């Protein structure tokens, strides 16, 4: 990280600690960060035990956190409703709270459910991850709590275990049946690398060097700012369809269908399920192809892989929408090397791989195409592979004290 980016991070963490002081009084024990993510390739594969290749974004959710000895959990977010939600940890259970608080409360519940000795805390969040844009602000929120609690309560859990806890919170507490990819990306990604994830064995993930800038490339995220309502139920239905197809094929998961057996499987399966299976099997192959291209130092070769992935999501998985299709075609028309929708589908964001320096031109073309089609202007972000969840302040962790004692206070700014 450049010294100026480091300075920006430090100032942001200090601001969030100051806000904590205004909200709760006193100082937080620390400030932690967890990023949003974009998935380069490998969409809707994680819940099929398959492969994915996400990167963490520079956009992060910060949490200023302080352990409490009385077993109460207090939650406040700069992006919330302005109120403090207060819950006793001992009474946490799915359904105990609603709204945004179910994501962080769910993490504390999932830690306790897994037998970890956790108590209460005061938590204040502030995020630069856009919400509902397919960039996983929900995972960033959960993973920020997971890493903060890991230190506040001296748990020392490995990254994939924290990701599993955060996923459990999203599944059981927030009621979203997502796979492990979002949380693994937020916790385990490293700067200048993509995370090669095998969802069957997340603990064996690998970092694949992805030196975007060094290879003269850029990555543009185009947030279409649409989220079609059919999203949630449709996600569960797609997942159920994949599980049904695997059962019909006598496989533990679609990941276990070798590409060579795909044609026969497509003949055997009901018409409604065959395209889902074709997407998952070809998408897993695209992840492996992307990893080998990155390892060969040819990141530009990802372009056609991304575009093929979009066609598969549009034609086989059928989860694109007019806005994502238009963002992809306009980006490609403006010279992007490849583009595809990313995230759950039915709206959200598109990523475009391009030659460095062409972000403005490609973004302007997509914006003009949206205008001509009568859509709201998209939001545009140039991104690069950033670090996963981490402590921001104090930079040197104090030795974790046994729960529920408190670690060293955050040094407040004096001016
Ligand atoms: P995505 O994860 O793609 O951004 P989701 O619908 O999964 O979209 O999660 C968005 C939800 O997560 C928001 O509606 C809100 O409830 C919650 N959320 C995310 N970040 C924050 C935040 N910083 N403060 C409060 N709530 C947040
Ligand atoms: Mg989400």
Short mmCIF file of C-alpha atoms and ligand atoms in Angstrom, two decimals:
data_model
loop_
_atom_site.label_atom_id
_atom_site.label_comp_id
_atom_site.label_asym_id
_atom_site.label_seq_id
_atom_site.Cartn_x
_atom_site.Cartn_y
_atom_site.Cartn_z
CA UNK A 1 0.00 0.00 0.00
CA UNK A 2 1.28 3.49 -0.84
CA UNK A 3 2.09 5.81 2.09
CA UNK A 4 -0.76 8.17 1.07
CA UNK A 5 -3.32 5.33 0.94
CA UNK A 6 -2.02 4.20 4.33
CA UNK A 7 -2.50 7.74 5.65
CA UNK A 8 -6.08 7.86 4.30
CA UNK A 9 -6.82 4.53 6.01
CA UNK A 10 -5.40 5.80 9.30
CA UNK A 11 -7.46 8.99 9.17
CA UNK A 12 -10.62 7.05 8.39
CA UNK A 13 -10.02 4.71 11.31
CA UNK A 14 -9.46 7.69 13.60
CA UNK A 15 -12.70 9.29 12.41
CA UNK A 16 -14.64 6.10 13.11
CA UNK A 17 -13.06 5.92 16.58
CA UNK A 18 -14.10 9.54 17.19
CA UNK A 19 -17.65 8.72 16.11
CA UNK A 20 -17.60 5.75 18.49
CA UNK A 21 -16.68 8.15 21.28
CA UNK A 22 -19.63 10.41 20.43
CA UNK A 23 -22.07 7.50 20.23
CA UNK A 24 -21.04 5.36 23.20
CA UNK A 25 -18.60 7.50 25.20
CA UNK A 26 -15.04 6.37 25.84
CA UNK A 27 -12.68 4.73 23.36
CA UNK A 28 -12.98 1.56 21.33
CA UNK A 29 -10.55 -1.28 22.00
CA UNK A 30 -9.68 -1.19 18.31
CA UNK A 31 -10.85 -0.59 14.77
CA UNK A 32 -11.06 -3.43 12.25
CA UNK A 33 -11.80 -3.45 8.52
CA UNK A 34 -13.37 -5.98 6.17
CA UNK A 35 -13.67 -5.40 2.42
CA UNK A 36 -16.38 -5.94 -0.15
CA UNK A 37 -15.49 -8.15 -3.10
CA UNK A 38 -15.91 -8.76 -6.77
CA UNK A 39 -15.73 -12.23 -8.13
CA UNK A 40 -13.63 -12.40 -11.29
CA UNK A 41 -15.17 -15.70 -12.37
CA UNK A 42 -16.94 -18.66 -10.75
CA UNK A 43 -20.51 -17.44 -10.19
CA UNK A 44 -23.13 -19.62 -8.46
CA UNK A 45 -20.51 -22.33 -8.10
CA UNK A 46 -19.82 -22.10 -4.37
CA UNK A 47 -23.03 -23.77 -3.24
CA UNK A 48 -22.28 -26.51 -5.79
CA UNK A 49 -18.99 -27.21 -3.97
CA UNK A 50 -17.16 -25.65 -6.91
CA UNK A 51 -14.53 -23.02 -7.65
CA UNK A 52 -14.42 -19.23 -7.62
CA UNK A 53 -11.83 -16.49 -8.06
CA UNK A 54 -12.77 -13.35 -6.11
CA UNK A 55 -10.70 -10.30 -5.24
CA UNK A 56 -11.22 -8.00 -2.25
CA UNK A 57 -12.09 -4.38 -2.99
CA UNK A 58 -10.43 -1.25 -1.62
CA UNK A 59 -13.92 -0.37 -0.27
CA UNK A 60 -14.25 -1.59 3.33
CA UNK A 61 -16.58 -1.71 6.29
CA UNK A 62 -14.89 -0.44 9.44
CA UNK A 63 -15.98 -1.39 12.92
CA UNK A 64 -14.86 0.39 16.06
CA UNK A 65 -15.38 -2.17 18.81
CA UNK A 66 -15.14 -2.45 22.58
CA UNK A 67 -15.82 -5.57 24.63
CA UNK A 68 -18.44 -5.35 27.40
CA UNK A 69 -18.47 -7.33 30.61
CA UNK A 70 -22.26 -7.34 31.04
CA UNK A 71 -23.16 -9.59 28.10
CA UNK A 72 -24.95 -6.87 26.14
CA UNK A 73 -24.44 -6.23 22.45
CA UNK A 74 -24.94 -2.68 21.18
CA UNK A 75 -24.94 -1.93 17.45
CA UNK A 76 -24.84 1.36 15.57
CA UNK A 77 -24.05 2.10 11.93
CA UNK A 78 -23.36 5.33 10.08
CA UNK A 79 -25.41 3.71 7.29
CA UNK A 80 -28.15 2.50 9.66
CA UNK A 81 -31.30 4.10 11.00
CA UNK A 82 -29.51 6.39 13.49
CA UNK A 83 -30.52 4.25 16.48
CA UNK A 84 -28.54 1.99 18.76
CA UNK A 85 -29.85 -1.58 18.74
CA UNK A 86 -29.25 -3.30 22.08
CA UNK A 87 -29.53 -7.05 22.59
CA UNK A 88 -28.45 -9.47 25.33
CA UNK A 89 -25.98 -11.97 23.81
CA UNK A 90 -27.54 -14.80 25.82
CA UNK A 91 -30.92 -14.18 24.15
CA UNK A 92 -29.61 -14.06 20.56
CA UNK A 93 -31.48 -16.44 18.28
CA UNK A 94 -32.58 -16.32 14.63
CA UNK A 95 -35.53 -13.92 14.52
CA UNK A 96 -34.38 -12.03 17.65
CA UNK A 97 -33.80 -8.89 15.62
CA UNK A 98 -34.71 -7.49 12.22
CA UNK A 99 -33.20 -5.12 9.68
CA UNK A 100 -29.50 -4.53 9.24
CA UNK A 101 -28.68 -5.53 12.85
CA UNK A 102 -29.31 -9.20 12.03
CA UNK A 103 -26.02 -9.41 10.13
CA UNK A 104 -23.70 -8.36 12.98
CA UNK A 105 -25.89 -9.91 15.70
CA UNK A 106 -25.88 -13.12 13.67
CA UNK A 107 -22.11 -13.32 13.82
CA UNK A 108 -22.06 -13.05 17.62
CA UNK A 109 -24.82 -15.67 17.77
CA UNK A 110 -22.90 -17.99 15.38
CA UNK A 111 -19.72 -17.66 17.46
CA UNK A 112 -21.63 -18.54 20.63
CA UNK A 113 -23.45 -21.37 18.85
CA UNK A 114 -20.10 -22.83 17.80
CA UNK A 115 -19.06 -22.88 21.48
CA UNK A 116 -16.71 -19.89 21.49
CA UNK A 117 -16.56 -17.94 24.75
CA UNK A 118 -17.90 -14.59 23.55
CA UNK A 119 -19.70 -11.86 25.46
CA UNK A 120 -21.07 -8.43 24.69
CA UNK A 121 -19.59 -5.47 22.85
CA UNK A 122 -20.26 -1.95 21.66
CA UNK A 123 -19.90 -1.83 17.87
CA UNK A 124 -20.02 1.16 15.54
CA UNK A 125 -19.82 0.59 11.77
CA UNK A 126 -18.96 2.87 8.90
CA UNK A 127 -18.67 1.54 5.38
CA UNK A 128 -17.58 2.59 1.91
CA UNK A 129 -18.93 -0.62 0.35
CA UNK A 130 -22.08 0.26 -1.60
CA UNK A 131 -25.02 -1.76 -0.27
CA UNK A 132 -27.15 -3.95 -2.48
CA UNK A 133 -24.82 -3.50 -5.46
CA UNK A 134 -23.64 -7.12 -5.58
CA UNK A 135 -20.34 -6.13 -3.95
CA UNK A 136 -21.12 -7.98 -0.72
CA UNK A 137 -21.58 -5.24 1.81
CA UNK A 138 -23.38 -7.86 3.91
CA UNK A 139 -20.29 -10.09 4.05
CA UNK A 140 -18.09 -7.05 4.80
CA UNK A 141 -20.35 -6.19 7.74
CA UNK A 142 -20.29 -9.76 9.06
CA UNK A 143 -16.58 -10.30 8.56
CA UNK A 144 -15.71 -7.01 10.29
CA UNK A 145 -17.53 -8.35 13.37
CA UNK A 146 -15.87 -11.75 13.04
CA UNK A 147 -12.32 -10.36 12.99
CA UNK A 148 -13.06 -7.84 15.75
CA UNK A 149 -14.54 -10.50 18.03
CA UNK A 150 -11.69 -12.86 17.21
CA UNK A 151 -9.30 -10.40 18.83
CA UNK A 152 -11.57 -8.94 21.49
CA UNK A 153 -12.21 -12.41 22.87
CA UNK A 154 -8.80 -13.95 22.10
CA UNK A 155 -10.28 -16.68 19.86
CA UNK A 156 -7.41 -16.90 17.34
CA UNK A 157 -9.55 -18.65 14.73
CA UNK A 158 -8.10 -19.21 11.25
CA UNK A 159 -9.55 -17.07 8.43
CA UNK A 160 -11.68 -19.83 6.85
CA UNK A 161 -13.24 -20.59 10.26
CA UNK A 162 -14.18 -16.91 10.66
CA UNK A 163 -15.62 -16.93 7.13
CA UNK A 164 -17.69 -20.01 8.01
CA UNK A 165 -19.06 -18.24 11.11
CA UNK A 166 -19.97 -15.18 9.01
CA UNK A 167 -21.66 -17.39 6.39
CA UNK A 168 -23.62 -19.16 9.15
CA UNK A 169 -24.83 -15.73 10.32
CA UNK A 170 -26.00 -14.81 6.83
CA UNK A 171 -27.70 -18.19 6.25
CA UNK A 172 -29.36 -18.78 9.59
CA UNK A 173 -29.77 -15.31 11.07
CA UNK A 174 -30.25 -13.05 8.05
CA UNK A 175 -32.06 -15.81 6.12
CA UNK A 176 -29.97 -15.60 2.94
CA UNK A 177 -28.88 -19.05 1.66
CA UNK A 178 -25.52 -17.85 0.26
CA UNK A 179 -22.43 -20.03 -0.22
CA UNK A 180 -19.04 -19.38 1.38
CA UNK A 181 -17.45 -17.29 -1.39
CA UNK A 182 -18.34 -13.77 -0.22
CA UNK A 183 -17.11 -14.31 3.32
CA UNK A 184 -13.97 -16.17 2.22
CA UNK A 185 -13.11 -13.27 -0.09
CA UNK A 186 -13.68 -10.68 2.62
CA UNK A 187 -11.55 -12.51 5.20
CA UNK A 188 -8.87 -14.31 3.19
CA UNK A 189 -8.01 -12.21 0.11
CA UNK A 190 -4.64 -10.50 -0.07
CA UNK A 191 -3.55 -7.39 -1.98
CA UNK A 192 -2.48 -7.91 -5.60
CA UNK A 193 -3.88 -11.42 -5.69
CA UNK A 194 -7.08 -13.24 -6.51
CA UNK A 195 -8.29 -15.97 -4.18
CA UNK A 196 -8.56 -19.40 -5.80
CA UNK A 197 -11.33 -20.88 -3.75
CA UNK A 198 -12.45 -24.50 -3.68
CA UNK A 199 -15.74 -24.24 -1.80
CA UNK A 200 -15.50 -27.90 -0.77
CA UNK A 201 -12.27 -27.25 1.10
CA UNK A 202 -12.10 -23.50 1.79
CA UNK A 203 -9.18 -24.05 4.16
CA UNK A 204 -7.05 -24.97 1.12
CA UNK A 205 -7.58 -21.70 -0.76
CA UNK A 206 -4.67 -20.30 -2.73
CA UNK A 207 -3.52 -16.78 -3.56
CA UNK A 208 -3.01 -16.29 -7.31
CA UNK A 209 -0.85 -13.25 -8.13
CA UNK A 210 -2.96 -10.69 -10.03
CA UNK A 211 -0.78 -7.70 -10.76
CA UNK A 212 -3.37 -5.70 -12.61
CA UNK A 213 -1.42 -2.46 -12.85
CA UNK A 214 1.91 -4.15 -13.56
CA UNK A 215 0.31 -5.75 -16.61
CA UNK A 216 -1.09 -2.45 -17.83
CA UNK A 217 -4.67 -3.38 -17.01
CA UNK A 218 -7.58 -1.88 -15.12
CA UNK A 219 -10.79 -3.24 -13.65
CA UNK A 220 -13.94 -1.14 -13.74
CA UNK A 221 -16.94 -1.96 -11.57
CA UNK A 222 -20.22 -0.73 -13.06
CA UNK A 223 -23.00 -0.68 -10.46
CA UNK A 224 -26.20 -0.75 -12.50
CA UNK A 225 -28.15 0.46 -9.42
CA UNK A 226 -30.93 -1.97 -10.12
CA UNK A 227 -31.91 -4.84 -7.85
CA UNK A 228 -34.88 -6.69 -9.26
CA UNK A 229 -37.25 -7.94 -6.62
CA UNK A 230 -37.36 -11.50 -7.85
CA UNK A 231 -33.74 -11.86 -6.63
CA UNK A 232 -34.10 -13.50 -3.22
CA UNK A 233 -36.63 -16.24 -3.99
CA UNK A 234 -34.97 -16.91 -7.33
CA UNK A 235 -31.60 -17.49 -5.65
CA UNK A 236 -33.06 -20.16 -3.39
CA UNK A 237 -34.86 -21.73 -6.37
CA UNK A 238 -31.65 -21.90 -8.41
CA UNK A 239 -29.83 -23.47 -5.52
CA UNK A 240 -32.59 -26.03 -5.05
CA UNK A 241 -32.51 -26.78 -8.81
CA UNK A 242 -28.78 -27.50 -8.67
CA UNK A 243 -29.20 -29.76 -5.65
CA UNK A 244 -32.01 -31.63 -7.39
CA UNK A 245 -29.90 -32.09 -10.54
CA UNK A 246 -26.97 -33.43 -8.50
CA UNK A 247 -29.32 -35.88 -6.74
CA UNK A 248 -30.75 -37.05 -10.07
CA UNK A 249 -27.22 -37.62 -11.35
CA UNK A 250 -26.32 -39.52 -8.17
CA UNK A 251 -23.61 -37.00 -7.26
CA UNK A 252 -22.85 -35.30 -3.91
CA UNK A 253 -22.72 -31.94 -5.76
CA UNK A 254 -22.55 -30.65 -9.33
CA UNK A 255 -18.85 -30.06 -8.82
CA UNK A 256 -18.45 -33.84 -9.08
CA UNK A 257 -19.68 -34.00 -12.69
CA UNK A 258 -16.61 -34.23 -14.96
CA UNK A 259 -16.79 -31.99 -18.04
CA UNK A 260 -16.50 -35.09 -20.26
CA UNK A 261 -19.74 -36.46 -18.85
CA UNK A 262 -21.66 -33.22 -19.35
CA UNK A 263 -23.19 -34.07 -22.76
CA UNK A 264 -24.71 -37.32 -21.46
CA UNK A 265 -25.93 -35.61 -18.28
CA UNK A 266 -27.62 -32.89 -20.35
CA UNK A 267 -29.48 -35.58 -22.30
CA UNK A 268 -30.59 -37.35 -19.12
CA UNK A 269 -31.75 -34.36 -17.09
CA UNK A 270 -35.16 -32.64 -17.23
CA UNK A 271 -35.18 -29.67 -19.59
CA UNK A 272 -35.51 -27.16 -16.74
CA UNK A 273 -32.38 -28.38 -14.97
CA UNK A 274 -29.98 -29.06 -17.86
CA UNK A 275 -28.96 -25.43 -18.48
CA UNK A 276 -28.20 -24.93 -14.77
CA UNK A 277 -25.85 -27.90 -14.87
CA UNK A 278 -24.20 -26.68 -18.07
CA UNK A 279 -23.52 -23.32 -16.42
CA UNK A 280 -22.01 -24.81 -13.27
CA UNK A 281 -19.77 -27.30 -15.08
CA UNK A 282 -18.52 -24.83 -17.70
CA UNK A 283 -18.11 -22.10 -15.06
CA UNK A 284 -15.89 -24.32 -12.93
CA UNK A 285 -13.77 -24.95 -16.03
CA UNK A 286 -13.57 -21.18 -16.63
CA UNK A 287 -12.21 -20.66 -13.13
CA UNK A 288 -9.49 -23.22 -13.70
CA UNK A 289 -8.65 -21.66 -17.08
CA UNK A 290 -8.49 -18.19 -15.51
CA UNK A 291 -6.17 -19.42 -12.76
CA UNK A 292 -3.79 -20.99 -15.26
CA UNK A 293 -3.76 -17.79 -17.36
CA UNK A 294 -3.01 -15.68 -14.29
CA UNK A 295 -0.27 -18.06 -13.20
CA UNK A 296 1.21 -17.79 -16.70
CA UNK A 297 1.31 -13.99 -16.22
CA UNK A 298 -1.32 -13.30 -18.86
CA UNK A 299 -4.07 -11.42 -17.01
CA UNK A 300 -5.38 -9.92 -20.27
CA UNK A 301 -6.45 -13.44 -21.28
CA UNK A 302 -9.11 -13.23 -18.58
CA UNK A 303 -11.12 -10.93 -20.89
CA UNK A 304 -12.77 -13.58 -23.11
CA UNK A 305 -13.24 -15.85 -20.08
CA UNK A 306 -15.27 -13.13 -18.34
CA UNK A 307 -17.37 -12.52 -21.42
CA UNK A 308 -18.06 -16.24 -21.86
CA UNK A 309 -19.06 -16.37 -18.19
CA UNK A 310 -21.58 -13.60 -18.79
CA UNK A 311 -23.11 -15.43 -21.76
CA UNK A 312 -23.50 -18.51 -19.56
CA UNK A 313 -25.22 -16.52 -16.78
CA UNK A 314 -27.47 -14.82 -19.33
CA UNK A 315 -28.41 -17.82 -21.49
CA UNK A 316 -28.11 -20.86 -19.19
CA UNK A 317 -28.54 -19.59 -15.64
CA UNK A 318 -30.83 -16.79 -16.83
CA UNK A 319 -30.04 -14.37 -14.04
CA UNK A 320 -28.91 -11.35 -16.04
CA UNK A 321 -31.29 -8.47 -16.76
CA UNK A 322 -31.48 -5.76 -19.44
CA UNK A 323 -29.27 -3.38 -17.43
CA UNK A 324 -26.45 -5.88 -16.81
CA UNK A 325 -26.59 -7.09 -20.42
CA UNK A 326 -26.39 -3.49 -21.64
CA UNK A 327 -23.47 -2.66 -19.33
CA UNK A 328 -21.57 -5.68 -20.69
CA UNK A 329 -22.30 -4.96 -24.35
CA UNK A 330 -21.55 -1.23 -24.00
CA UNK A 331 -18.26 -1.92 -22.19
CA UNK A 332 -17.22 -4.43 -24.84
CA UNK A 333 -18.30 -2.02 -27.58
CA UNK A 334 -16.04 0.63 -26.02
CA UNK A 335 -13.05 -1.71 -26.17
CA UNK A 336 -13.09 -3.55 -22.82
CA UNK A 337 -11.16 -6.83 -23.00
CA UNK A 338 -14.01 -8.67 -21.32
CA UNK A 339 -17.01 -8.01 -19.09
CA UNK A 340 -19.59 -9.86 -17.06
CA UNK A 341 -22.13 -9.42 -14.33
CA UNK A 342 -20.87 -10.36 -10.89
CA UNK A 343 -22.76 -11.34 -7.75
CA UNK A 344 -26.08 -13.06 -7.29
CA UNK A 345 -27.81 -11.65 -10.36
CA UNK A 346 -31.01 -9.83 -11.35
CA UNK A 347 -29.15 -6.52 -11.24
CA UNK A 348 -26.14 -5.47 -9.20
CA UNK A 349 -22.73 -4.85 -10.72
CA UNK A 350 -20.80 -5.65 -13.87
CA UNK A 351 -17.02 -5.87 -14.02
CA UNK A 352 -15.06 -4.89 -17.08
CA UNK A 353 -11.39 -5.73 -17.65
CA UNK A 354 -9.67 -3.09 -19.74
CA UNK A 355 -6.36 -1.54 -20.65
CA UNK A 356 -5.19 0.77 -17.88
CA UNK A 357 -6.24 4.36 -18.44
CA UNK A 358 -9.38 3.49 -20.42
CA UNK A 359 -11.68 3.45 -17.38
CA UNK A 360 -13.04 6.95 -18.09
CA UNK A 361 -13.75 6.26 -21.75
CA UNK A 362 -15.42 2.89 -21.14
CA UNK A 363 -17.39 4.27 -18.18
CA UNK A 364 -18.62 7.20 -20.31
CA UNK A 365 -19.78 4.85 -23.06
CA UNK A 366 -21.72 2.70 -20.59
CA UNK A 367 -23.27 5.82 -19.03
CA UNK A 368 -24.29 7.10 -22.48
CA UNK A 369 -25.83 3.73 -23.37
CA UNK A 370 -27.79 3.75 -20.09
CA UNK A 371 -29.00 7.26 -20.81
CA UNK A 372 -30.12 6.31 -24.31
CA UNK A 373 -32.02 3.31 -22.90
CA UNK A 374 -33.73 5.46 -20.24
CA UNK A 375 -31.89 3.85 -17.29
CA UNK A 376 -30.50 5.78 -14.31
CA UNK A 377 -26.78 6.51 -14.67
CA UNK A 378 -24.64 3.66 -13.29
CA UNK A 379 -22.09 4.19 -10.51
CA UNK A 380 -18.52 3.53 -11.60
CA UNK A 381 -15.52 2.46 -9.52
CA UNK A 382 -12.01 1.64 -10.70
CA UNK A 383 -10.79 -1.15 -8.40
CA UNK A 384 -7.68 -3.24 -7.83
CA UNK A 385 -7.16 -6.39 -5.73
CA UNK A 386 -6.95 -5.23 -2.11
CA UNK A 387 -6.29 -6.84 1.27
CA UNK A 388 -8.77 -8.93 3.24
CA UNK A 389 -10.12 -8.27 6.74
CA UNK A 390 -7.61 -6.83 9.19
CA UNK A 391 -7.04 -4.72 12.27
CA UNK A 392 -6.61 -1.02 11.44
CA UNK A 393 -5.87 0.43 14.90
CA UNK A 394 -3.97 0.09 17.06
CA UNK A 395 -1.69 -1.34 14.41
CA UNK A 396 0.14 -3.62 16.86
CA UNK A 397 -2.35 -5.89 18.53
CA UNK A 398 -2.28 -6.03 22.27
CA UNK A 399 -2.11 -9.52 23.76
CA UNK A 400 -5.72 -10.69 23.93
CA UNK A 401 -6.92 -10.93 27.48
CA UNK A 402 -9.21 -13.76 28.54
CA UNK A 403 -12.85 -12.91 27.85
CA UNK A 404 -14.49 -10.69 28.79
CA UNK A 405 -11.60 -8.48 29.91
CA UNK A 406 -10.68 -5.58 27.64
CA UNK A 407 -7.57 -5.00 25.56
CA UNK A 408 -5.69 -1.70 25.40
CA UNK A 409 -7.84 1.34 24.58
CA UNK A 410 -7.66 3.03 21.24
CA UNK A 411 -5.46 6.14 21.43
CA UNK A 412 -7.73 9.08 20.70
CA UNK A 413 -6.73 12.07 18.68
CA UNK A 414 -5.99 15.03 20.85
CA UNK A 415 -6.77 17.92 18.48
P1 LIG B 1 -24.83 -6.75 -0.87
O1 LIG B 1 -24.23 -7.71 0.09
O2 LIG B 1 -24.66 -7.15 -2.30
O3 LIG B 1 -24.40 -5.33 -0.66
P2 LIG B 1 -27.20 -7.53 0.50
O4 LIG B 1 -28.66 -7.33 0.23
O5 LIG B 1 -26.72 -8.92 0.68
O6 LIG B 1 -26.41 -6.77 -0.64
O7 LIG B 1 -26.80 -6.76 1.83
C1 LIG B 1 -27.15 -5.40 1.97
C2 LIG B 1 -27.72 -5.19 3.35
O8 LIG B 1 -26.67 -5.35 4.32
C3 LIG B 1 -28.24 -3.80 3.58
O9 LIG B 1 -29.59 -3.68 3.16
C4 LIG B 1 -28.12 -3.65 5.07
O10 LIG B 1 -29.17 -4.30 5.74
C5 LIG B 1 -26.85 -4.43 5.37
N1 LIG B 1 -25.66 -3.58 5.44
C6 LIG B 1 -24.54 -3.71 4.71
N2 LIG B 1 -23.61 -2.79 5.10
C7 LIG B 1 -24.16 -2.07 6.09
C8 LIG B 1 -23.72 -0.98 6.92
N3 LIG B 1 -22.51 -0.45 6.78
N4 LIG B 1 -24.57 -0.53 7.86
C9 LIG B 1 -25.80 -1.07 8.03
N5 LIG B 1 -26.26 -2.08 7.27
C10 LIG B 1 -25.48 -2.58 6.33
MG1 LIG B 2 -24.86 -9.72 0.36
#
